[in-house]
PDB file of C-alpha atoms in Angstrom:
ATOM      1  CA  UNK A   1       3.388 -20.624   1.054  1.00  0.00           C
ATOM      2  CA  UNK A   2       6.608 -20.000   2.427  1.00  0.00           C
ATOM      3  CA  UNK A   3       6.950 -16.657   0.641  1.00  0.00           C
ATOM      4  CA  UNK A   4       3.280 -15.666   2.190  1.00  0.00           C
ATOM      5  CA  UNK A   5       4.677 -16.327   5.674  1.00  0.00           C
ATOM      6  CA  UNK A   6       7.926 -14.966   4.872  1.00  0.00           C
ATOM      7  CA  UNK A   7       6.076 -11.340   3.842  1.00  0.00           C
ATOM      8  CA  UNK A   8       3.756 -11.510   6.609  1.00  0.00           C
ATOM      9  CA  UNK A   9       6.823 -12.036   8.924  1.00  0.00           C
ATOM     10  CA  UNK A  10       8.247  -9.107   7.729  1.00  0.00           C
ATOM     11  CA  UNK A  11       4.912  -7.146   8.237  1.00  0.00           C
ATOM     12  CA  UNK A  12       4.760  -8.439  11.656  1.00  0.00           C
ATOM     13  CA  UNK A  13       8.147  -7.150  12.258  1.00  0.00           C
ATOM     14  CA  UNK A  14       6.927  -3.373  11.079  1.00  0.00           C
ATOM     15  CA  UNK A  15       3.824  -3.722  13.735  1.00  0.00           C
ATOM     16  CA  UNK A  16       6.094  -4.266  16.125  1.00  0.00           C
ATOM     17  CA  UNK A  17       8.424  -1.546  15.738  1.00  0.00           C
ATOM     18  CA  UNK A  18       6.124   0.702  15.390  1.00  0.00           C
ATOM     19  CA  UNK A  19       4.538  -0.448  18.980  1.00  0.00           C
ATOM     20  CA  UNK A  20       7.633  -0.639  20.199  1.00  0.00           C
ATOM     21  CA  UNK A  21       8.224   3.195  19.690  1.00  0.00           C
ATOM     22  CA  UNK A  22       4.641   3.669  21.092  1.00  0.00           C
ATOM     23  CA  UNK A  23       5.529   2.043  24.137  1.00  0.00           C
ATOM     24  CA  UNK A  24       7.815   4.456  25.401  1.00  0.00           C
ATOM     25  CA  UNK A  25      10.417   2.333  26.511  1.00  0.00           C
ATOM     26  CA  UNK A  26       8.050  -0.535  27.310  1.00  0.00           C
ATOM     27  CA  UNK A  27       6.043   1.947  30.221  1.00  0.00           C
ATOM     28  CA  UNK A  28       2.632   1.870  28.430  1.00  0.00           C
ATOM     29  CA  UNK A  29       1.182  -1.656  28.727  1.00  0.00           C
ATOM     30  CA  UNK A  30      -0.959  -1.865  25.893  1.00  0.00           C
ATOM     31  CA  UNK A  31       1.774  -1.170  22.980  1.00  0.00           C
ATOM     32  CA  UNK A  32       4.293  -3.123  25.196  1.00  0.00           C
ATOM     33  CA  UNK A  33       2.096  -6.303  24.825  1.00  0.00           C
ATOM     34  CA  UNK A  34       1.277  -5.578  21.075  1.00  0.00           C
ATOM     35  CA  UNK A  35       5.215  -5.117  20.361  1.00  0.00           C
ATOM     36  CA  UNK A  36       5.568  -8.727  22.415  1.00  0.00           C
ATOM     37  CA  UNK A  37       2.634 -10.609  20.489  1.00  0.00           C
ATOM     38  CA  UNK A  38       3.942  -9.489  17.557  1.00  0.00           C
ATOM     39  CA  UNK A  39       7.237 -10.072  17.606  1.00  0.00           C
ATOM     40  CA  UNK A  40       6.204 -13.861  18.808  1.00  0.00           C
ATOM     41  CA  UNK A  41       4.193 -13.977  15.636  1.00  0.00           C
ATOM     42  CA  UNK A  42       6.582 -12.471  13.461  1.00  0.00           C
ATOM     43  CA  UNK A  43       9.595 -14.965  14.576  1.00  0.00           C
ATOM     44  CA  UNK A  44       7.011 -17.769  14.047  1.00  0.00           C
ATOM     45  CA  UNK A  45       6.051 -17.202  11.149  1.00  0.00           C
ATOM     46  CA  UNK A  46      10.058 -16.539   9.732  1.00  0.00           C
ATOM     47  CA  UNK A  47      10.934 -19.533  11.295  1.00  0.00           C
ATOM     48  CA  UNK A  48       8.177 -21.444   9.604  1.00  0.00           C
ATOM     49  CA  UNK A  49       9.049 -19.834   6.366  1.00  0.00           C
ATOM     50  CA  UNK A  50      12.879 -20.726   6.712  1.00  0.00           C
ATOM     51  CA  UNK A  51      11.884 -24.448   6.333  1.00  0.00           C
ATOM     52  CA  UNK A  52      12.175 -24.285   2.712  1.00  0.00           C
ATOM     53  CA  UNK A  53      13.776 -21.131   1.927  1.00  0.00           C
ATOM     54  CA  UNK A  54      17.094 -20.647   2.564  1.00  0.00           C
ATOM     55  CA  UNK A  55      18.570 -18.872   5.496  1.00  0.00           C
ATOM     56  CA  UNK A  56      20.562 -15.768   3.913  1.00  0.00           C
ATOM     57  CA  UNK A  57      17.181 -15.464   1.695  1.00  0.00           C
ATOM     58  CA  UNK A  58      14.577 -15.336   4.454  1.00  0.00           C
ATOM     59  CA  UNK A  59      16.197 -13.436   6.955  1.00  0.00           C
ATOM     60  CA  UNK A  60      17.500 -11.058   4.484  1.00  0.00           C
ATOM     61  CA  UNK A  61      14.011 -10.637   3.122  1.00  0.00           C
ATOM     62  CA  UNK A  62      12.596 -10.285   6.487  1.00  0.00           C
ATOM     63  CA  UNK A  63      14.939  -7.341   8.031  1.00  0.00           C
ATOM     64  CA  UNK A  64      14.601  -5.590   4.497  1.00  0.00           C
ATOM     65  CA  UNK A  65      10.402  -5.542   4.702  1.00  0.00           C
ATOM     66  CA  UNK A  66      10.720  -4.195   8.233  1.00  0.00           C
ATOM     67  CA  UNK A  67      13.559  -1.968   7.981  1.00  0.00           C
ATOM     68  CA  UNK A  68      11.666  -0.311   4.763  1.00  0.00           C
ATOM     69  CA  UNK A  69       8.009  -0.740   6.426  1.00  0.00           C
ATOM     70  CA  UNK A  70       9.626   0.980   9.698  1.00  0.00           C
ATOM     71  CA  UNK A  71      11.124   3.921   7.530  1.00  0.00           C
ATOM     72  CA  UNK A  72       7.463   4.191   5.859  1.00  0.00           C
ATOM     73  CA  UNK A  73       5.807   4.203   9.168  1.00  0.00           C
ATOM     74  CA  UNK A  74       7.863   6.794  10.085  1.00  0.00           C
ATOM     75  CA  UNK A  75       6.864   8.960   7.421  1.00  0.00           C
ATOM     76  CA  UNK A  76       3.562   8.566   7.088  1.00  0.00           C
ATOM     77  CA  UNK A  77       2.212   7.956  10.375  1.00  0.00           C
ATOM     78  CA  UNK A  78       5.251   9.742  12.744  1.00  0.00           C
ATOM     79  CA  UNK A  79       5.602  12.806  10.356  1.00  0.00           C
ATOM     80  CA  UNK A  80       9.521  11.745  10.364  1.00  0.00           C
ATOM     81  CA  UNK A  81      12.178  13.395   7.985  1.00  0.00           C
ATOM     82  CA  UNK A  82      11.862  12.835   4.283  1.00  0.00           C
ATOM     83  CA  UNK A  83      15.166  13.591   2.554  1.00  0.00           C
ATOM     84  CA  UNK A  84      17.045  12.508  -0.461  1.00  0.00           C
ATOM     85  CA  UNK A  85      19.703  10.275   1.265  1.00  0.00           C
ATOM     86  CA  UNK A  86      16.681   8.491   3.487  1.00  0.00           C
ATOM     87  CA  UNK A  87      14.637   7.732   0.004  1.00  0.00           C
ATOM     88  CA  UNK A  88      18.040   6.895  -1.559  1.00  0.00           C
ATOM     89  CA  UNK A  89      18.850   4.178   1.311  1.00  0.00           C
ATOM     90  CA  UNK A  90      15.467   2.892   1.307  1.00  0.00           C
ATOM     91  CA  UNK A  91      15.313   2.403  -2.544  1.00  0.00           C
ATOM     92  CA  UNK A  92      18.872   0.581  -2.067  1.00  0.00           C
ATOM     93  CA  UNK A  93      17.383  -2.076   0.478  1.00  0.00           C
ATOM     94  CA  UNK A  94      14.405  -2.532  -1.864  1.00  0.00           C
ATOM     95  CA  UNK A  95      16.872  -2.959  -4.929  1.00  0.00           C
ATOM     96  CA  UNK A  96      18.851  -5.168  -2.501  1.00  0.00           C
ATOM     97  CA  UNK A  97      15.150  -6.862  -1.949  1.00  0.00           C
ATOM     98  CA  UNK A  98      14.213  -7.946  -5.599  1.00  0.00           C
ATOM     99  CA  UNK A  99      18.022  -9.051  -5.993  1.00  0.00           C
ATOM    100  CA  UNK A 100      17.690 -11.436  -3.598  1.00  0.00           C
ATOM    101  CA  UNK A 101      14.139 -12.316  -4.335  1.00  0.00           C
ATOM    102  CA  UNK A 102      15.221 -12.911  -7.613  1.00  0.00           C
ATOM    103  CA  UNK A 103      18.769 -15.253  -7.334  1.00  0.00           C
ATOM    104  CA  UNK A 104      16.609 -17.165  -4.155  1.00  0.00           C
ATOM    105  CA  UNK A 105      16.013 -21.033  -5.375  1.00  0.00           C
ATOM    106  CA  UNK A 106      11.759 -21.776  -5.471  1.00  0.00           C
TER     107      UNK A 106
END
């Protein structure tokens, strides 16, 4: 279960980075309280996770999932730049992803 709350974390964190950018420096009230609930829910749920994963793992894990789910927003739903060094980067932090997914203990 740990790794479900760990990925949903990271989800979590992507919703609210997203809302965050919608909020236009926190003056629109609706995103501003999604980007709040969601961050609460996000940090909840990593610190439930980190009970039996290790530190370095979860966090790790976490920041990866929303820095790559932030960069995919961007794309796809803020019609942000897609070059070769931005799909390069991103496909580094997802290698860096499965490496640590992979040496993490159960």
């Amino acid at each position: 279960m740990a790794w479900f709350y760990l990925i949903t974390a990271g989800l979590f964190e992507v919703v609210w980075a997203w809302s965050m950018k919608m909020s236009e420096g926190f003056s629109r009230p609706l995103p501003t309280a999604v980007t709040l609930v969601a961050m609460v829910i996000s940090f909840a749920l990593l610190s439930i996770s980190m009970r039996s994963l290790p530190l370095g793992t979860a966090y790790t894990m976490w920041t990866g999932i929303g820095a790559v789910g932030a960069f995919l927003v961007g794309i796809t739903v803020l019609g942000e730049a897609v070059t070769p060094m931005r799909l390069l980067a991103a496909a580094l932090i997802v290698c860096g992803l499965v490496l640590m997914k992979l040496s993490a203990s159960p």
